[in-house]
Short mmCIF file of C-alpha atoms in Angstrom, two decimals:
data_model
loop_
_atom_site.label_atom_id
_atom_site.label_comp_id
_atom_site.label_asym_id
_atom_site.label_seq_id
_atom_site.Cartn_x
_atom_site.Cartn_y
_atom_site.Cartn_z
CA MET A 1 74.82 -45.74 18.51
CA LYS A 2 72.10 -43.95 15.97
CA THR A 3 72.32 -43.98 11.95
CA TYR A 4 71.14 -41.71 9.74
CA ASN A 5 71.27 -43.86 6.49
CA SER A 6 69.74 -41.25 3.93
CA ILE A 7 72.82 -38.98 5.07
CA GLY A 8 75.06 -41.28 5.58
CA ILE A 9 76.10 -40.38 8.95
CA ARG A 10 76.17 -43.01 12.33
CA ILE A 11 76.40 -41.21 16.14
CA SER A 12 78.65 -44.01 17.25
CA PRO A 13 80.53 -44.16 20.88
CA VAL A 14 83.97 -41.97 21.02
CA LEU A 15 87.35 -42.66 23.31
CA LEU A 16 88.88 -39.90 24.71
CA PRO A 17 91.86 -40.62 27.78
CA LYS A 18 90.49 -40.18 31.14
CA PRO A 19 91.04 -37.38 33.31
CA GLY A 20 94.48 -36.45 34.28
CA THR A 21 95.85 -37.35 31.53
CA ASP A 22 98.44 -34.84 29.79
CA LEU A 23 96.62 -33.45 26.70
CA THR A 24 99.48 -31.44 25.65
CA LYS A 25 101.37 -34.73 25.39
CA TRP A 26 99.17 -37.03 24.20
CA ALA A 27 97.23 -34.95 20.84
CA VAL A 28 99.99 -35.09 18.43
CA ILE A 29 99.69 -33.66 14.67
CA ALA A 30 98.30 -35.31 11.61
CA CYS A 31 100.70 -37.88 10.21
CA ASP A 32 101.31 -36.40 6.70
CA GLN A 33 102.57 -33.05 8.14
CA PHE A 34 106.20 -31.85 8.28
CA THR A 35 107.37 -34.62 6.49
CA SER A 36 110.56 -33.08 5.04
CA GLN A 37 111.54 -31.76 8.92
CA PRO A 38 111.89 -34.92 10.93
CA GLU A 39 113.20 -32.62 12.97
CA TYR A 40 109.77 -31.78 14.44
CA TRP A 41 109.50 -34.98 14.73
CA ASP A 42 112.57 -35.31 17.12
CA GLN A 43 110.64 -32.85 18.91
CA VAL A 44 107.47 -34.34 19.37
CA LYS A 45 108.98 -37.37 20.33
CA ASN A 46 111.39 -36.04 23.24
CA LEU A 47 107.99 -34.29 24.56
CA VAL A 48 105.92 -37.40 24.28
CA GLY A 49 108.57 -39.26 26.92
CA ASP A 50 106.74 -42.33 28.37
CA SER A 51 103.15 -40.74 28.38
CA PRO A 52 100.23 -41.61 26.88
CA SER A 53 100.04 -40.16 23.74
CA THR A 54 98.55 -40.60 19.90
CA PHE A 55 102.12 -40.31 18.73
CA ASN A 56 102.09 -44.38 20.00
CA LEU A 57 99.71 -44.76 18.07
CA ILE A 58 100.38 -43.73 14.15
CA LEU A 59 103.05 -43.61 11.89
CA PRO A 60 104.15 -40.42 10.98
CA GLU A 61 104.83 -40.54 7.54
CA VAL A 62 108.62 -39.00 7.74
CA TYR A 63 109.46 -42.34 8.42
CA LEU A 64 108.10 -43.84 5.40
CA GLY A 65 110.92 -45.82 3.34
CA LYS A 66 113.23 -45.66 6.91
CA PRO A 67 114.34 -47.95 9.32
CA GLU A 68 111.79 -47.21 12.29
CA GLU A 69 109.31 -47.84 9.62
CA ALA A 70 108.48 -51.58 10.21
CA ALA A 71 109.21 -51.04 13.86
CA ARG A 72 106.72 -48.12 14.50
CA LEU A 73 104.18 -50.48 12.16
CA LYS A 74 104.50 -52.93 14.49
CA SER A 75 104.55 -51.10 17.90
CA THR A 76 101.76 -48.82 17.16
CA GLN A 77 99.18 -51.90 16.88
CA GLN A 78 100.55 -52.96 20.45
CA ALA A 79 100.50 -49.43 22.02
CA MET A 80 96.48 -49.68 20.66
CA HIS A 81 96.09 -53.24 22.82
CA ASP A 82 98.03 -52.00 25.46
CA TYR A 83 96.53 -48.88 26.14
CA LEU A 84 92.78 -50.23 26.05
CA ASP A 85 94.15 -53.02 28.24
CA LYS A 86 95.50 -50.28 30.80
CA GLY A 87 92.34 -48.60 31.27
CA VAL A 88 93.84 -45.42 29.18
CA PHE A 89 90.26 -44.52 28.03
CA ALA A 90 86.66 -43.14 28.97
CA GLU A 91 83.73 -43.60 26.43
CA HIS A 92 81.84 -40.98 25.46
CA GLU A 93 78.69 -41.17 22.83
CA GLY A 94 76.94 -38.24 21.12
CA PHE A 95 77.98 -35.61 18.67
CA ILE A 96 81.21 -34.32 19.62
CA TYR A 97 81.49 -30.52 19.32
CA LEU A 98 85.12 -28.36 18.67
CA GLU A 99 86.79 -25.67 18.51
CA ARG A 100 90.10 -24.86 17.29
CA THR A 101 92.38 -21.62 18.03
CA VAL A 102 95.28 -21.23 15.92
CA ALA A 103 96.92 -18.16 14.37
CA GLY A 104 94.17 -15.61 15.80
CA LYS A 105 91.39 -17.82 14.04
CA THR A 106 88.82 -20.47 15.64
CA ARG A 107 87.25 -22.71 13.31
CA LYS A 108 84.23 -24.97 14.61
CA GLY A 109 83.37 -28.52 13.82
CA ILE A 110 81.27 -31.83 14.77
CA MET A 111 83.05 -35.22 15.29
CA LEU A 112 80.89 -38.05 13.70
CA CYS A 113 80.77 -41.11 11.75
CA LEU A 114 80.24 -41.62 8.19
CA ASP A 115 79.24 -44.46 6.13
CA LEU A 116 81.75 -45.73 4.02
CA GLU A 117 79.10 -47.09 1.85
CA LYS A 118 78.37 -43.71 0.21
CA TYR A 119 82.17 -42.30 -0.54
CA ASP A 120 83.60 -43.08 -3.70
CA PHE A 121 87.06 -41.86 -4.10
CA ASN A 122 87.82 -42.86 -7.71
CA LYS A 123 87.44 -40.24 -10.50
CA GLY A 124 84.05 -39.55 -12.11
CA SER A 125 82.35 -40.47 -8.38
CA SER A 126 79.02 -39.66 -7.95
CA SER A 127 78.66 -40.35 -4.39
CA LEU A 128 76.89 -38.49 -1.20
CA ILE A 129 81.00 -38.70 -0.14
CA ARG A 130 83.73 -37.33 -3.07
CA ALA A 131 87.06 -37.08 -2.75
CA THR A 132 87.56 -33.16 -4.17
CA GLU A 133 91.47 -33.95 -5.74
CA GLY A 134 92.98 -37.03 -7.45
CA THR A 135 93.87 -40.34 -4.61
CA ILE A 136 97.23 -41.32 -4.85
CA LEU A 137 96.93 -44.83 -4.65
CA ASP A 138 100.64 -45.53 -3.91
CA ARG A 139 99.69 -43.47 -0.62
CA LEU A 140 97.60 -46.59 0.48
CA PRO A 141 99.19 -49.36 1.81
CA PRO A 142 100.88 -48.10 3.84
CA ARG A 143 98.17 -46.59 5.60
CA MET A 144 96.33 -50.13 5.17
CA LYS A 145 99.28 -51.64 6.85
CA ILE A 146 98.14 -49.66 9.70
CA ARG A 147 94.21 -49.94 9.70
CA GLU A 148 94.29 -53.58 8.54
CA GLY A 149 93.98 -55.54 11.91
CA ALA A 150 93.71 -52.24 14.27
CA LEU A 151 91.43 -52.18 17.27
CA LEU A 152 91.58 -48.18 16.80
CA GLU A 153 91.24 -45.18 14.19
CA LEU A 154 92.55 -41.70 14.71
CA PRO A 155 91.11 -39.76 13.25
CA HIS A 156 93.02 -36.43 11.13
CA ILE A 157 90.29 -36.48 8.34
CA MET A 158 88.61 -32.92 8.05
CA VAL A 159 85.34 -33.13 5.43
CA LEU A 160 83.45 -29.90 4.42
CA ILE A 161 79.54 -28.65 4.26
CA ASP A 162 78.55 -26.06 2.16
CA ASP A 163 76.72 -24.06 4.41
CA PRO A 164 76.67 -20.37 2.77
CA GLU A 165 74.02 -19.64 5.79
CA HIS A 166 75.91 -20.87 8.82
CA LYS A 167 72.52 -22.39 10.30
CA ILE A 168 74.39 -25.92 10.90
CA ILE A 169 77.94 -25.73 12.95
CA GLU A 170 78.21 -22.13 13.94
CA PRO A 171 75.07 -21.75 16.10
CA LEU A 172 76.45 -23.82 18.43
CA ARG A 173 78.94 -21.49 19.64
CA ASN A 174 76.43 -19.74 21.97
CA ARG A 175 74.89 -23.06 23.22
CA LYS A 176 78.38 -23.88 24.85
CA ALA A 177 77.31 -24.02 28.57
CA GLU A 178 74.10 -26.45 27.39
CA MET A 179 77.25 -29.14 26.66
CA THR A 180 79.52 -31.79 28.86
CA PRO A 181 82.98 -30.19 28.69
CA LEU A 182 85.35 -32.85 27.00
CA TYR A 183 88.87 -31.38 27.06
CA ASP A 184 90.61 -27.30 26.67
CA PHE A 185 94.21 -27.40 26.18
CA ASP A 186 97.06 -25.96 24.49
CA LEU A 187 97.89 -28.42 21.98
CA MET A 188 101.83 -28.87 21.16
CA LEU A 189 105.05 -26.16 19.32
CA GLY A 190 103.06 -23.91 18.91
CA SER A 191 99.87 -25.20 17.29
CA GLY A 192 97.13 -23.34 19.40
CA HIS A 193 94.26 -24.08 21.40
CA LEU A 194 91.80 -27.19 21.25
CA GLU A 195 88.06 -27.50 22.79
CA GLY A 196 85.66 -29.96 23.14
CA TYR A 197 81.60 -30.74 24.41
CA LEU A 198 79.79 -33.54 24.47
CA ILE A 199 76.73 -33.02 22.78
CA GLN A 200 74.11 -34.66 24.73
CA ASN A 201 70.76 -32.39 24.03
CA ALA A 202 68.20 -34.73 21.95
CA GLU A 203 67.29 -31.20 20.61
CA MET A 204 70.34 -30.24 19.59
CA GLU A 205 71.41 -32.92 18.10
CA LYS A 206 68.00 -33.21 16.07
CA SER A 207 68.44 -29.61 14.51
CA ILE A 208 72.12 -30.67 13.76
CA VAL A 209 70.52 -33.44 11.96
CA ALA A 210 67.88 -31.59 10.22
CA GLY A 211 70.29 -29.26 9.03
CA ILE A 212 72.28 -32.22 7.37
CA GLU A 213 69.51 -33.13 5.61
CA LYS A 214 68.57 -30.01 4.27
CA LEU A 215 71.63 -29.63 2.06
CA ALA A 216 70.93 -33.12 0.95
CA ASP A 217 67.35 -32.31 -0.43
CA PRO A 218 67.80 -33.26 -4.06
CA SER A 219 65.47 -29.84 -4.84
CA VAL A 220 67.51 -27.76 -2.51
CA PHE A 221 70.75 -29.19 -4.21
CA ARG A 222 70.17 -28.61 -7.53
CA SER A 223 68.81 -25.36 -7.04
CA LYS A 224 71.53 -23.89 -4.77
CA TYR A 225 73.83 -24.72 -7.67
CA ASN A 226 71.83 -24.24 -10.84
CA LEU A 227 71.68 -28.07 -12.12
CA ASP A 228 70.31 -30.49 -14.57
CA SER A 229 67.72 -32.52 -12.97
CA ASP A 230 69.46 -35.96 -13.48
CA GLN A 231 73.07 -34.48 -10.80
CA PRO A 232 73.60 -36.43 -7.68
CA VAL A 233 73.85 -34.83 -4.47
CA LEU A 234 77.16 -33.65 -2.82
CA LEU A 235 76.77 -33.36 0.40
CA PHE A 236 80.24 -34.25 1.99
CA ALA A 237 83.73 -32.58 0.36
CA MET A 238 86.96 -34.43 1.64
CA GLY A 239 88.66 -31.55 3.11
CA ASP A 240 91.53 -32.93 4.52
CA GLY A 241 93.05 -36.55 5.21
CA ASN A 242 91.57 -38.34 2.06
CA HIS A 243 94.45 -41.29 1.53
CA SER A 244 93.57 -42.01 5.22
CA LEU A 245 89.49 -42.12 4.42
CA ALA A 246 90.42 -43.21 0.97
CA THR A 247 92.48 -45.93 3.23
CA ALA A 248 89.26 -46.83 5.33
CA LYS A 249 87.24 -47.25 2.30
CA ALA A 250 89.95 -49.73 0.63
CA ILE A 251 89.86 -51.96 4.47
CA TRP A 252 86.23 -52.07 4.54
CA GLU A 253 85.66 -53.37 0.70
CA LYS A 254 88.34 -56.03 1.18
CA ILE A 255 86.74 -57.94 4.43
CA LYS A 256 82.74 -56.68 4.24
CA PRO A 257 82.17 -59.98 2.56
CA GLN A 258 83.53 -62.18 6.22
CA VAL A 259 82.18 -59.05 8.63
CA GLY A 260 79.30 -58.25 7.23
CA MET A 261 77.33 -54.91 6.64
CA ASP A 262 77.11 -53.70 10.30
CA HIS A 263 80.16 -53.47 11.05
CA PRO A 264 82.24 -50.85 13.25
CA ALA A 265 85.07 -50.66 10.04
CA ARG A 266 81.96 -49.80 7.75
CA TYR A 267 81.87 -46.32 9.17
CA ALA A 268 85.04 -43.52 9.60
CA LEU A 269 84.95 -41.24 12.40
CA VAL A 270 85.91 -37.40 10.69
CA GLU A 271 85.35 -33.89 12.07
CA ILE A 272 82.56 -32.31 9.94
CA GLU A 273 83.35 -27.94 8.94
CA ASN A 274 81.30 -25.70 6.83
CA VAL A 275 83.16 -24.31 3.78
CA HIS A 276 82.20 -20.89 4.72
CA ASP A 277 83.90 -21.07 8.49
CA GLU A 278 85.52 -17.98 8.69
CA GLY A 279 88.38 -19.11 10.72
CA LEU A 280 88.83 -21.80 7.95
CA ASP A 281 91.43 -20.53 5.19
CA PHE A 282 92.16 -22.88 2.14
CA GLU A 283 96.39 -22.29 1.73
CA PRO A 284 97.95 -23.81 -1.24
CA ILE A 285 100.17 -26.78 -1.34
CA HIS A 286 103.49 -25.90 -2.78
CA ARG A 287 106.13 -28.63 -4.40
CA VAL A 288 109.96 -29.51 -3.63
CA LEU A 289 111.98 -31.81 -6.05
CA PHE A 290 114.54 -33.31 -4.31
CA ASP A 291 117.96 -34.38 -6.22
CA VAL A 292 116.88 -32.91 -9.48
CA LYS A 293 119.31 -34.57 -12.24
CA THR A 294 118.44 -32.88 -14.80
CA ASP A 295 118.53 -29.06 -16.22
CA LEU A 296 114.92 -28.37 -14.95
CA SER A 297 114.26 -24.90 -17.57
CA ALA A 298 115.54 -26.89 -20.49
CA ALA A 299 112.69 -29.87 -19.62
CA MET A 300 110.11 -27.32 -18.73
CA ARG A 301 110.66 -25.56 -21.72
CA GLU A 302 110.21 -28.57 -23.57
CA PHE A 303 107.32 -29.53 -21.98
CA TYR A 304 105.40 -26.48 -22.45
CA GLY A 305 106.79 -25.23 -25.33
CA SER A 306 106.53 -21.73 -26.31
CA ASN A 307 103.48 -20.67 -24.05
CA LEU A 308 105.89 -21.28 -21.24
CA THR A 309 107.49 -17.53 -19.93
CA LEU A 310 110.22 -17.51 -17.31
CA HIS A 311 110.62 -14.19 -15.30
CA PRO A 312 113.36 -13.92 -13.07
CA CYS A 313 113.06 -12.41 -9.72
CA LYS A 314 114.91 -10.26 -7.65
CA ASP A 315 114.03 -11.78 -4.47
CA GLN A 316 111.35 -14.02 -2.86
CA HIS A 317 108.90 -11.13 -2.36
CA GLU A 318 108.35 -10.23 -5.74
CA MET A 319 108.15 -13.22 -6.79
CA VAL A 320 104.96 -14.12 -4.77
CA ALA A 321 103.55 -10.90 -5.10
CA LYS A 322 103.51 -11.35 -9.02
CA VAL A 323 102.05 -15.04 -8.26
CA ASP A 324 99.55 -14.01 -6.02
CA GLY A 325 98.72 -10.87 -7.92
CA ASN A 326 97.98 -12.49 -11.47
CA ARG A 327 94.86 -12.31 -12.56
CA SER A 328 95.49 -12.92 -16.32
CA ALA A 329 93.65 -16.06 -18.00
CA ASN A 330 97.35 -17.15 -18.37
CA LYS A 331 98.57 -19.67 -15.32
CA MET A 332 101.74 -18.24 -13.16
CA PHE A 333 103.63 -20.53 -10.34
CA GLY A 334 106.62 -19.36 -8.93
CA VAL A 335 109.76 -21.17 -9.38
CA ILE A 336 112.88 -21.47 -6.76
CA THR A 337 116.29 -22.83 -7.45
CA PRO A 338 119.55 -22.38 -6.05
CA THR A 339 120.55 -19.51 -8.71
CA GLY A 340 117.23 -17.18 -7.50
CA PHE A 341 113.37 -16.82 -7.65
CA PHE A 342 111.60 -16.78 -10.84
CA THR A 343 107.62 -16.64 -12.05
CA GLY A 344 106.33 -19.76 -14.69
CA GLU A 345 103.92 -18.27 -16.64
CA VAL A 346 102.09 -20.54 -18.81
CA SER A 347 99.97 -19.57 -21.94
CA HIS A 348 96.73 -21.79 -23.46
CA PRO A 349 96.84 -23.45 -20.18
CA ALA A 350 94.74 -26.94 -20.52
CA THR A 351 93.68 -26.25 -17.19
CA ASN A 352 91.91 -24.19 -14.95
CA LEU A 353 94.30 -24.05 -12.00
CA PRO A 354 97.85 -23.26 -11.30
CA VAL A 355 98.36 -26.37 -9.89
CA GLY A 356 96.76 -28.36 -12.49
CA THR A 357 98.95 -26.50 -15.43
CA LEU A 358 102.28 -27.12 -12.74
CA GLN A 359 101.40 -30.83 -11.99
CA ALA A 360 101.03 -31.79 -15.75
CA PHE A 361 104.38 -31.37 -15.80
CA LEU A 362 105.83 -32.54 -12.73
CA ASP A 363 104.19 -35.68 -12.78
CA PRO A 364 106.09 -37.23 -16.18
CA PHE A 365 109.24 -35.19 -14.58
CA VAL A 366 109.18 -36.91 -11.67
CA LYS A 367 108.20 -40.37 -13.01
CA ALA A 368 111.05 -40.29 -15.46
CA GLY A 369 113.57 -40.37 -12.55
CA ASN A 370 114.44 -37.05 -13.09
CA VAL A 371 114.48 -36.59 -9.55
CA HIS A 372 115.03 -38.56 -6.08
CA SER A 373 111.75 -37.65 -5.11
CA ILE A 374 108.74 -34.80 -4.50
CA ASP A 375 107.19 -33.65 -1.41
CA TYR A 376 104.13 -31.24 -0.89
CA VAL A 377 105.06 -28.81 1.95
CA HIS A 378 102.86 -25.99 3.47
CA GLY A 379 104.18 -22.31 3.62
CA GLU A 380 106.14 -19.96 1.34
CA ASP A 381 109.24 -19.63 3.78
CA VAL A 382 109.44 -23.08 3.79
CA VAL A 383 109.61 -24.07 -0.60
CA CYS A 384 111.69 -20.94 -0.38
CA GLU A 385 113.82 -22.54 1.95
CA LEU A 386 114.22 -26.18 1.08
CA GLY A 387 113.74 -25.09 -3.00
CA ALA A 388 117.31 -23.11 -2.72
CA LYS A 389 118.80 -25.75 -1.03
CA PRO A 390 121.76 -27.19 -3.60
CA GLY A 391 120.55 -30.11 -5.99
CA ASN A 392 116.63 -29.14 -5.05
CA ALA A 393 114.24 -26.36 -6.49
CA GLY A 394 110.44 -25.22 -5.16
CA PHE A 395 107.52 -24.31 -7.32
CA TYR A 396 104.92 -21.63 -5.09
CA LEU A 397 101.20 -22.09 -6.47
CA PRO A 398 98.40 -19.63 -5.03
CA ALA A 399 95.81 -19.95 -3.15
CA MET A 400 92.18 -21.02 -4.56
CA ASP A 401 89.06 -19.55 -3.57
CA LYS A 402 86.97 -21.80 -0.98
CA SER A 403 83.81 -21.04 -2.04
CA ASP A 404 84.66 -22.38 -5.43
CA LEU A 405 84.88 -25.85 -4.01
CA PHE A 406 81.62 -27.35 -4.35
CA LYS A 407 80.38 -26.28 -7.88
CA THR A 408 83.82 -27.28 -9.15
CA VAL A 409 84.16 -30.73 -7.79
CA ILE A 410 80.40 -31.58 -8.51
CA LEU A 411 81.01 -30.20 -12.08
CA ASP A 412 84.84 -30.74 -13.52
CA GLY A 413 85.04 -33.91 -10.45
CA ALA A 414 88.46 -33.90 -8.58
CA LEU A 415 90.86 -31.57 -8.65
CA PRO A 416 94.71 -32.24 -8.97
CA ARG A 417 95.78 -33.74 -5.78
CA LYS A 418 97.41 -31.45 -3.43
CA THR A 419 95.63 -28.72 -5.09
CA PHE A 420 94.52 -27.27 -1.59
CA SER A 421 95.25 -27.66 2.41
CA MET A 422 93.30 -26.27 5.04
CA GLY A 423 95.40 -24.03 6.78
CA GLU A 424 99.43 -24.35 7.10
CA ALA A 425 101.54 -27.04 8.54
CA LYS A 426 100.90 -26.37 12.31
CA GLU A 427 96.79 -25.52 11.62
CA LYS A 428 96.09 -28.87 10.44
CA ARG A 429 93.93 -31.29 12.83
CA PHE A 430 95.93 -33.32 15.71
CA TYR A 431 94.48 -36.65 16.69
CA MET A 432 92.66 -36.34 19.99
CA GLU A 433 89.61 -38.55 19.67
CA CYS A 434 89.95 -42.75 19.31
CA ARG A 435 87.20 -45.10 17.89
CA ARG A 436 86.63 -48.91 18.27
CA ILE A 437 86.60 -50.63 14.47
CA ALA A 438 87.16 -54.07 15.49
#
């Protein structure tokens, strides 16, 4: 193991399934995807069958609150024991360079461990590693039940660096011949292709570390963002998997008085990506309300007052075009109900992003019991299909500019929760690598 304390990273041994394993069945998508589409997870279960699979090592959130939840909490940790006892894994140590190709785009990343001592997900944090969105504390307990006492961690976490000159990760693409191939296969259910390579070249490792250290240099950081001298460095910003990293942090804070500071649970395995990677898109995360129990439009008018204008649209395409094309100071979002499509336009908004303007209404509306539940979904067609079902409502949101992420978080703090997504559902990270945390 190698630790670089100044930039909060460690290179730890990583476990991958031994050669001969069917990797298409092994790798499954992040647990927080397709939570309102149980048929997807039924397909995964049928495809995996009895084969070794990360499906058996995670708790898909589609099962939360369902009879399967308790059984899977128990079976997941047992499967970790079984896979270790049966020799399913081979161990590798070094940075892992990977490429994910989906929807005609390829994004690049590096697997490494982040020091949870340098991460704080709380509002107002100034830590080296920061959340980019608000953390929903109610989402942590089910994940903590999985991680607490678990032998392994499996990351779907993607963390961003701000490297506009493409000096750290992107040059590795032309040096794959100098690396050791680890995996190269098609992901299940039309989610693209995944390749991974072990970096054992000392010069390449040194170059990666030096590049990250430069991003963390206080003078470089403050010059890049035109900041005052007292602004603390933000090196790593959460992309996807904020609640999984927050879970790891919560468990670490709980156990560190008993286990000491050199325990493997102090670190979390993540994938690092450059926010400027041409293969990385920021997609909006839409909202769906299930079983709305009150007059939604009346509640919105009461909340926003005369600042709200609801415009009817002839169809989904007109609604989307108006929302995506809005360039005014007013904040606009789409509204989908069983009676049709609308745009909601709010003048004199109190927040800088449409998602913040909308979420300010949704939080108290949901908390007051006006709906059975709320879900956060990816894809225009999904929100429109679910929102149009009897009793439901959907909200379509525009995407944010990814180049604004770092400076917005530095100056304004964490964004409203579920502001953006790195790609749509099938583009999410698949569980592939594992690491011992006990």
